[in-house]
PDB file of C-alpha atoms in Angstrom:
ATOM      1  CA  MET K 749      -3.865  -2.787  12.656  1.00 41.00           C
ATOM      2  CA  THR K 750      -4.299   0.939  12.112  1.00 44.00           C
ATOM      3  CA  ASN K 751      -0.844   1.696  13.418  1.00 62.00           C
ATOM      4  CA  ASN K 752       0.690  -1.105  11.386  1.00 89.00           C
ATOM      5  CA  LEU K 753      -0.821   0.293   8.200  1.00 94.00           C
ATOM      6  CA  ASP K 754       0.399   3.809   9.128  1.00 94.00           C
ATOM      7  CA  THR K 755       3.905   2.444   9.516  1.00 94.00           C
ATOM      8  CA  PHE K 756       3.811   0.181   6.482  1.00 95.00           C
ATOM      9  CA  PHE K 757       2.496   2.804   4.077  1.00 96.00           C
ATOM     10  CA  GLY K 758       4.870   5.424   5.506  1.00 96.00           C
ATOM     11  CA  ALA K 759       7.839   3.083   5.024  1.00 96.00           C
ATOM     12  CA  MET K 760       6.732   2.233   1.471  1.00 96.00           C
ATOM     13  CA  SER K 761       6.431   5.891   0.390  1.00 96.00           C
ATOM     14  CA  ASP K 762      10.161   5.933  -0.396  1.00 96.00           C
ATOM     15  CA  PRO K 763      11.581   4.385  -3.613  1.00 96.00           C
ATOM     16  CA  THR K 764      14.843   3.205  -1.969  1.00 97.00           C
ATOM     17  CA  ARG K 765      12.918   1.367   0.741  1.00 98.00           C
ATOM     18  CA  ARG K 766      10.554  -0.164  -1.848  1.00 97.00           C
ATOM     19  CA  ALA K 767      13.594  -1.318  -3.850  1.00 97.00           C
ATOM     20  CA  VAL K 768      14.960  -3.073  -0.747  1.00 98.00           C
ATOM     21  CA  ILE K 769      11.637  -4.878  -0.281  1.00 97.00           C
ATOM     22  CA  GLU K 770      11.542  -5.784  -4.002  1.00 96.00           C
ATOM     23  CA  ARG K 771      14.967  -7.403  -3.569  1.00 97.00           C
ATOM     24  CA  LEU K 772      14.194  -9.179  -0.286  1.00 97.00           C
ATOM     25  CA  VAL K 773      11.062 -10.949  -1.537  1.00 95.00           C
ATOM     26  CA  SER K 774      13.494 -13.169  -3.480  1.00 94.00           C
ATOM     27  CA  GLY K 775      15.430 -14.087  -0.337  1.00 95.00           C
ATOM     28  CA  PRO K 776      17.660 -12.673   2.424  1.00 96.00           C
ATOM     29  CA  ALA K 777      20.593 -10.455   1.440  1.00 97.00           C
ATOM     30  CA  ALA K 778      23.653  -8.882   3.021  1.00 98.00           C
ATOM     31  CA  VAL K 779      23.545  -5.133   3.650  1.00 97.00           C
ATOM     32  CA  SER K 780      26.379  -4.617   1.133  1.00 96.00           C
ATOM     33  CA  GLU K 781      24.397  -6.413  -1.593  1.00 97.00           C
ATOM     34  CA  LEU K 782      21.273  -4.384  -0.791  1.00 98.00           C
ATOM     35  CA  HIS K 783      23.237  -1.137  -0.860  1.00 98.00           C
ATOM     36  CA  ALA K 784      25.147  -1.841  -4.119  1.00 97.00           C
ATOM     37  CA  PRO K 785      22.456  -0.766  -6.670  1.00 97.00           C
ATOM     38  CA  HIS K 786      21.803   2.518  -4.862  1.00 97.00           C
ATOM     39  CA  ASP K 787      23.815   5.627  -5.602  1.00 96.00           C
ATOM     40  CA  ILE K 788      23.575   6.973  -2.052  1.00 97.00           C
ATOM     41  CA  ALA K 789      26.035   7.030   0.861  1.00 97.00           C
ATOM     42  CA  LEU K 790      26.043   3.973   3.128  1.00 96.00           C
ATOM     43  CA  PRO K 791      24.941   5.912   6.262  1.00 97.00           C
ATOM     44  CA  THR K 792      21.932   7.279   4.340  1.00 97.00           C
ATOM     45  CA  PHE K 793      21.127   3.798   3.120  1.00 98.00           C
ATOM     46  CA  MET K 794      21.466   2.419   6.665  1.00 97.00           C
ATOM     47  CA  ARG K 795      18.883   4.968   7.836  1.00 97.00           C
ATOM     48  CA  HIS K 796      16.444   3.577   5.255  1.00 98.00           C
ATOM     49  CA  LEU K 797      17.139   0.046   6.519  1.00 97.00           C
ATOM     50  CA  MET K 798      16.562   1.248  10.071  1.00 96.00           C
ATOM     51  CA  VAL K 799      13.143   2.644   9.092  1.00 96.00           C
ATOM     52  CA  LEU K 800      12.269  -0.728   7.561  1.00 97.00           C
ATOM     53  CA  GLU K 801      13.481  -2.611  10.638  1.00 96.00           C
ATOM     54  CA  GLU K 802      11.708  -0.288  13.093  1.00 94.00           C
ATOM     55  CA  SER K 803       8.508  -0.681  11.055  1.00 92.00           C
ATOM     56  CA  GLY K 804       8.769  -4.468  11.412  1.00 94.00           C
ATOM     57  CA  LEU K 805       9.106  -4.908   7.639  1.00 95.00           C
ATOM     58  CA  VAL K 806      12.527  -6.536   7.868  1.00 96.00           C
ATOM     59  CA  ARG K 807      14.725  -8.066  10.508  1.00 96.00           C
ATOM     60  CA  SER K 808      18.490  -8.463  10.397  1.00 96.00           C
ATOM     61  CA  GLU K 809      21.158 -10.541  12.052  1.00 96.00           C
ATOM     62  CA  LYS K 810      24.895 -10.124  12.189  1.00 95.00           C
ATOM     63  CA  LYS K 811      27.340 -12.994  11.792  1.00 95.00           C
ATOM     64  CA  GLY K 812      30.959 -11.947  11.973  1.00 95.00           C
ATOM     65  CA  ARG K 813      31.184  -8.833   9.824  1.00 93.00           C
ATOM     66  CA  VAL K 814      28.151  -9.542   7.660  1.00 95.00           C
ATOM     67  CA  ARG K 815      24.684  -8.280   8.530  1.00 96.00           C
ATOM     68  CA  THR K 816      21.970 -10.228   6.675  1.00 97.00           C
ATOM     69  CA  VAL K 817      18.512  -8.757   6.149  1.00 97.00           C
ATOM     70  CA  HIS K 818      15.304 -10.820   5.919  1.00 97.00           C
ATOM     71  CA  ILE K 819      11.822  -9.694   4.949  1.00 95.00           C
ATOM     72  CA  GLU K 820       8.831 -10.068   7.267  1.00 93.00           C
ATOM     73  CA  ALA K 821       5.862 -10.929   5.070  1.00 89.00           C
ATOM     74  CA  ALA K 822       2.987 -10.140   7.477  1.00 91.00           C
ATOM     75  CA  PRO K 823       2.905  -6.334   6.988  1.00 91.00           C
ATOM     76  CA  LEU K 824       2.894  -6.752   3.173  1.00 91.00           C
ATOM     77  CA  ALA K 825      -0.031  -9.162   3.502  1.00 91.00           C
ATOM     78  CA  ALA K 826      -1.945  -6.782   5.804  1.00 92.00           C
ATOM     79  CA  ALA K 827      -1.552  -3.863   3.398  1.00 93.00           C
ATOM     80  CA  GLU K 828      -2.519  -5.976   0.396  1.00 93.00           C
ATOM     81  CA  SER K 829      -5.583  -7.190   2.245  1.00 93.00           C
ATOM     82  CA  TRP K 830      -6.616  -3.585   3.041  1.00 95.00           C
ATOM     83  CA  LEU K 831      -6.258  -2.594  -0.625  1.00 94.00           C
ATOM     84  CA  GLN K 832      -8.160  -5.687  -1.792  1.00 93.00           C
ATOM     85  CA  LYS K 833     -11.007  -4.790   0.537  1.00 95.00           C
ATOM     86  CA  GLN K 834     -11.177  -1.251  -0.901  1.00 94.00           C
ATOM     87  CA  ARG K 835     -11.189  -2.601  -4.457  1.00 91.00           C
ATOM     88  CA  ALA K 836     -13.928  -5.122  -3.634  1.00 92.00           C
ATOM     89  CA  MET K 837     -16.109  -2.307  -2.258  1.00 92.00           C
ATOM     90  CA  TRP K 838     -15.362  -0.128  -5.281  1.00 90.00           C
ATOM     91  CA  GLU K 839     -16.137  -2.924  -7.751  1.00 88.00           C
ATOM     92  CA  GLY K 840     -19.304  -3.806  -5.833  1.00 87.00           C
ATOM     93  CA  ARG K 841     -20.415  -0.218  -6.291  1.00 84.00           C
ATOM     94  CA  LEU K 842     -19.668  -0.295 -10.039  1.00 83.00           C
ATOM     95  CA  ASP K 843     -21.686  -3.540 -10.342  1.00 83.00           C
ATOM     96  CA  ARG K 844     -24.651  -1.959  -8.563  1.00 84.00           C
ATOM     97  CA  LEU K 845     -24.440   1.122 -10.820  1.00 82.00           C
ATOM     98  CA  SER K 846     -24.346  -1.095 -13.876  1.00 84.00           C
ATOM     99  CA  LEU K 847     -27.438  -3.071 -12.723  1.00 85.00           C
ATOM    100  CA  LEU K 848     -29.205   0.215 -12.073  1.00 83.00           C
ATOM    101  CA  ALA K 849     -28.343   1.489 -15.564  1.00 85.00           C
ATOM    102  CA  GLU K 850     -29.670  -1.765 -17.074  1.00 87.00           C
ATOM    103  CA  SER K 851     -32.957  -1.569 -15.221  1.00 87.00           C
ATOM    104  CA  ILE K 852     -33.401   2.084 -16.241  1.00 88.00           C
ATOM    105  CA  ALA K 853     -32.739   1.132 -19.894  1.00 88.00           C
ATOM    106  CA  LYS K 854     -35.302  -1.714 -19.665  1.00 88.00           C
ATOM    107  CA  ALA K 855     -37.900   0.558 -18.068  1.00 88.00           C
ATOM    108  CA  GLU K 856     -37.429   3.081 -20.864  1.00 87.00           C
ATOM    109  CA  LYS K 857     -37.832   0.405 -23.549  1.00 84.00           C
ATOM    110  CA  GLY K 858     -40.871  -1.241 -21.955  1.00 74.00           C
TER     111      GLY K 858
ATOM    112  CA  MET D 718       4.970   4.809 -11.581  1.00 42.00           C
ATOM    113  CA  THR D 719       7.605   5.285  -8.884  1.00 44.00           C
ATOM    114  CA  ASN D 720       6.372   8.773  -8.071  1.00 62.00           C
ATOM    115  CA  ASN D 721       2.763   7.620  -8.040  1.00 89.00           C
ATOM    116  CA  LEU D 722       3.596   4.914  -5.521  1.00 94.00           C
ATOM    117  CA  ASP D 723       5.576   7.432  -3.401  1.00 94.00           C
ATOM    118  CA  THR D 724       2.557   9.695  -3.329  1.00 94.00           C
ATOM    119  CA  PHE D 725      -0.007   6.967  -2.840  1.00 95.00           C
ATOM    120  CA  PHE D 726       1.793   5.236   0.026  1.00 96.00           C
ATOM    121  CA  GLY D 727       2.586   8.606   1.648  1.00 96.00           C
ATOM    122  CA  ALA D 728      -1.074   9.630   1.468  1.00 96.00           C
ATOM    123  CA  MET D 729      -2.205   6.266   2.889  1.00 96.00           C
ATOM    124  CA  SER D 730       0.125   6.428   5.910  1.00 96.00           C
ATOM    125  CA  ASP D 731      -2.477   8.507   7.766  1.00 96.00           C
ATOM    126  CA  PRO D 732      -5.579   6.902   9.384  1.00 96.00           C
ATOM    127  CA  THR D 733      -7.874   9.895   8.666  1.00 97.00           C
ATOM    128  CA  ARG D 734      -6.985   9.800   4.972  1.00 98.00           C
ATOM    129  CA  ARG D 735      -7.443   6.007   4.857  1.00 97.00           C
ATOM    130  CA  ALA D 736     -10.868   6.438   6.488  1.00 97.00           C
ATOM    131  CA  VAL D 737     -11.856   8.912   3.741  1.00 98.00           C
ATOM    132  CA  ILE D 738     -10.829   6.387   1.078  1.00 97.00           C
ATOM    133  CA  GLU D 739     -12.702   3.599   2.918  1.00 96.00           C
ATOM    134  CA  ARG D 740     -15.829   5.769   2.767  1.00 97.00           C
ATOM    135  CA  LEU D 741     -15.408   6.879  -0.863  1.00 97.00           C
ATOM    136  CA  VAL D 742     -15.096   3.356  -2.302  1.00 95.00           C
ATOM    137  CA  SER D 743     -18.844   3.089  -1.621  1.00 93.00           C
ATOM    138  CA  GLY D 744     -19.590   6.231  -3.631  1.00 94.00           C
ATOM    139  CA  PRO D 745     -19.054  10.005  -3.746  1.00 96.00           C
ATOM    140  CA  ALA D 746     -19.743  12.042  -0.592  1.00 97.00           C
ATOM    141  CA  ALA D 747     -20.027  15.671   0.458  1.00 98.00           C
ATOM    142  CA  VAL D 748     -17.155  17.137   2.490  1.00 97.00           C
ATOM    143  CA  SER D 749     -19.497  17.591   5.485  1.00 96.00           C
ATOM    144  CA  GLU D 750     -20.426  13.882   5.419  1.00 97.00           C
ATOM    145  CA  LEU D 751     -16.765  12.860   5.129  1.00 98.00           C
ATOM    146  CA  HIS D 752     -15.798  15.140   8.012  1.00 98.00           C
ATOM    147  CA  ALA D 753     -18.629  14.092  10.378  1.00 97.00           C
ATOM    148  CA  PRO D 754     -17.094  10.869  11.833  1.00 97.00           C
ATOM    149  CA  HIS D 755     -13.772  12.604  12.573  1.00 97.00           C
ATOM    150  CA  ASP D 756     -13.155  14.421  15.817  1.00 96.00           C
ATOM    151  CA  ILE D 757     -10.827  16.992  14.254  1.00 97.00           C
ATOM    152  CA  ALA D 758     -11.312  20.638  13.211  1.00 97.00           C
ATOM    153  CA  LEU D 759     -12.626  21.223   9.707  1.00 96.00           C
ATOM    154  CA  PRO D 760      -9.503  23.112   8.518  1.00 97.00           C
ATOM    155  CA  THR D 761      -7.325  20.176   9.636  1.00 97.00           C
ATOM    156  CA  PHE D 762      -9.651  17.777   7.860  1.00 98.00           C
ATOM    157  CA  MET D 763      -9.552  19.944   4.716  1.00 97.00           C
ATOM    158  CA  ARG D 764      -5.769  19.681   4.713  1.00 97.00           C
ATOM    159  CA  HIS D 765      -6.091  15.882   4.653  1.00 98.00           C
ATOM    160  CA  LEU D 766      -8.522  16.150   1.734  1.00 97.00           C
ATOM    161  CA  MET D 767      -6.078  18.451  -0.038  1.00 96.00           C
ATOM    162  CA  VAL D 768      -3.298  15.857   0.340  1.00 96.00           C
ATOM    163  CA  LEU D 769      -5.611  13.234  -1.177  1.00 97.00           C
ATOM    164  CA  GLU D 770      -6.593  15.538  -4.037  1.00 96.00           C
ATOM    165  CA  GLU D 771      -3.003  16.625  -4.759  1.00 94.00           C
ATOM    166  CA  SER D 772      -1.976  12.943  -4.791  1.00 92.00           C
ATOM    167  CA  GLY D 773      -4.617  12.246  -7.433  1.00 94.00           C
ATOM    168  CA  LEU D 774      -6.472   9.863  -5.096  1.00 95.00           C
ATOM    169  CA  VAL D 775      -9.671  11.884  -5.107  1.00 96.00           C
ATOM    170  CA  ARG D 776     -11.202  14.701  -7.099  1.00 96.00           C
ATOM    171  CA  SER D 777     -13.898  17.107  -5.962  1.00 96.00           C
ATOM    172  CA  GLU D 778     -16.443  19.429  -7.502  1.00 96.00           C
ATOM    173  CA  LYS D 779     -18.467  22.237  -6.010  1.00 95.00           C
ATOM    174  CA  LYS D 780     -22.148  22.780  -6.797  1.00 95.00           C
ATOM    175  CA  GLY D 781     -23.643  25.719  -4.950  1.00 95.00           C
ATOM    176  CA  ARG D 782     -22.381  25.391  -1.374  1.00 94.00           C
ATOM    177  CA  VAL D 783     -21.715  21.641  -1.466  1.00 95.00           C
ATOM    178  CA  ARG D 784     -18.339  20.191  -2.418  1.00 96.00           C
ATOM    179  CA  THR D 785     -18.615  16.529  -3.435  1.00 97.00           C
ATOM    180  CA  VAL D 786     -15.594  14.234  -3.330  1.00 98.00           C
ATOM    181  CA  HIS D 787     -15.074  11.254  -5.674  1.00 97.00           C
ATOM    182  CA  ILE D 788     -12.437   8.547  -5.516  1.00 95.00           C
ATOM    183  CA  GLU D 789      -9.992   7.903  -8.347  1.00 93.00           C
ATOM    184  CA  ALA D 790      -9.474   4.148  -8.499  1.00 89.00           C
ATOM    185  CA  ALA D 791      -6.265   3.997 -10.589  1.00 91.00           C
ATOM    186  CA  PRO D 792      -3.761   4.743  -7.780  1.00 91.00           C
ATOM    187  CA  LEU D 793      -5.391   2.100  -5.531  1.00 91.00           C
ATOM    188  CA  ALA D 794      -5.081  -0.419  -8.360  1.00 91.00           C
ATOM    189  CA  ALA D 795      -1.417   0.493  -8.996  1.00 92.00           C
ATOM    190  CA  ALA D 796      -0.502   0.031  -5.324  1.00 93.00           C
ATOM    191  CA  GLU D 797      -2.394  -3.253  -5.065  1.00 93.00           C
ATOM    192  CA  SER D 798      -0.641  -4.499  -8.181  1.00 93.00           C
ATOM    193  CA  TRP D 799       2.783  -3.611  -6.695  1.00 95.00           C
ATOM    194  CA  LEU D 800       1.941  -5.503  -3.482  1.00 94.00           C
ATOM    195  CA  GLN D 801       0.602  -8.502  -5.425  1.00 93.00           C
ATOM    196  CA  LYS D 802       3.846  -8.655  -7.376  1.00 95.00           C
ATOM    197  CA  GLN D 803       5.880  -8.684  -4.148  1.00 94.00           C
ATOM    198  CA  ARG D 804       3.709 -11.433  -2.683  1.00 91.00           C
ATOM    199  CA  ALA D 805       3.997 -13.521  -5.853  1.00 92.00           C
ATOM    200  CA  MET D 806       7.804 -13.297  -5.680  1.00 92.00           C
ATOM    201  CA  TRP D 807       7.761 -14.140  -1.976  1.00 90.00           C
ATOM    202  CA  GLU D 808       5.455 -17.131  -2.472  1.00 88.00           C
ATOM    203  CA  GLY D 809       7.529 -18.307  -5.444  1.00 87.00           C
ATOM    204  CA  ARG D 810      10.539 -18.296  -3.154  1.00 85.00           C
ATOM    205  CA  LEU D 811       8.718 -20.293  -0.461  1.00 83.00           C
ATOM    206  CA  ASP D 812       7.653 -22.831  -3.135  1.00 83.00           C
ATOM    207  CA  ARG D 813      11.256 -23.218  -4.308  1.00 84.00           C
ATOM    208  CA  LEU D 814      12.451 -23.653  -0.711  1.00 82.00           C
ATOM    209  CA  SER D 815       9.793 -26.278  -0.134  1.00 84.00           C
ATOM    210  CA  LEU D 816      10.799 -28.204  -3.298  1.00 85.00           C
ATOM    211  CA  LEU D 817      14.423 -28.003  -2.184  1.00 83.00           C
ATOM    212  CA  ALA D 818      13.537 -29.354   1.264  1.00 85.00           C
ATOM    213  CA  GLU D 819      11.617 -32.236  -0.356  1.00 87.00           C
ATOM    214  CA  SER D 820      14.493 -33.203  -2.622  1.00 87.00           C
ATOM    215  CA  ILE D 821      16.937 -33.096   0.304  1.00 88.00           C
ATOM    216  CA  ALA D 822      14.593 -35.337   2.321  1.00 88.00           C
ATOM    217  CA  LYS D 823      14.343 -37.780  -0.623  1.00 88.00           C
ATOM    218  CA  ALA D 824      18.115 -37.819  -1.100  1.00 88.00           C
ATOM    219  CA  GLU D 825      18.583 -38.602   2.585  1.00 87.00           C
ATOM    220  CA  LYS D 826      16.073 -41.478   2.476  1.00 84.00           C
ATOM    221  CA  GLY D 827      17.415 -42.976  -0.784  1.00 73.00           C
TER     222      GLY D 827
END
């Protein structure tokens, strides 16, 4: 889990790679379609795809001359779950602080 | 937003820095308390804290000889919201695929 989060967050720290993920959540796409909106050379773009594939965030398959890229949803879910857990802890703390503030206010009134 | 996500995901790609965040969601802590569970030299640990502070994920204040570190919740919320959006798109796609499969099955029966 730890290593997966390392890899996922590392891969997602780049805007080009996030843009690829944002496109792939709507369905598989050919490399050429994924590359089109990006104003960077194809080899540079392919290196970003390779990072995503090596991180297990996408997989790809080649048929004839077209390589199609698919998203793997599990790493996204794991990262979201980690963030949700942090928020739950944080909100739990805010709730406890708010209860504490209430009880102090009551004690001061009484 | 893009830059914030770059910075947030980059900062969270390291297990030591994630552990600091996991601790701070329960409340502020002194640097010495944050460092204690980690088997790394203090200067190395301080560099991790500096990355977190420069990314806007934490802030710290010094009173006398004690530096206390607080979490900033906004970047966590922004990253969670980005991931939620991706999941929603992904699940929407799965729903559409499932409806499509149903209507094909019906067409084949009828």
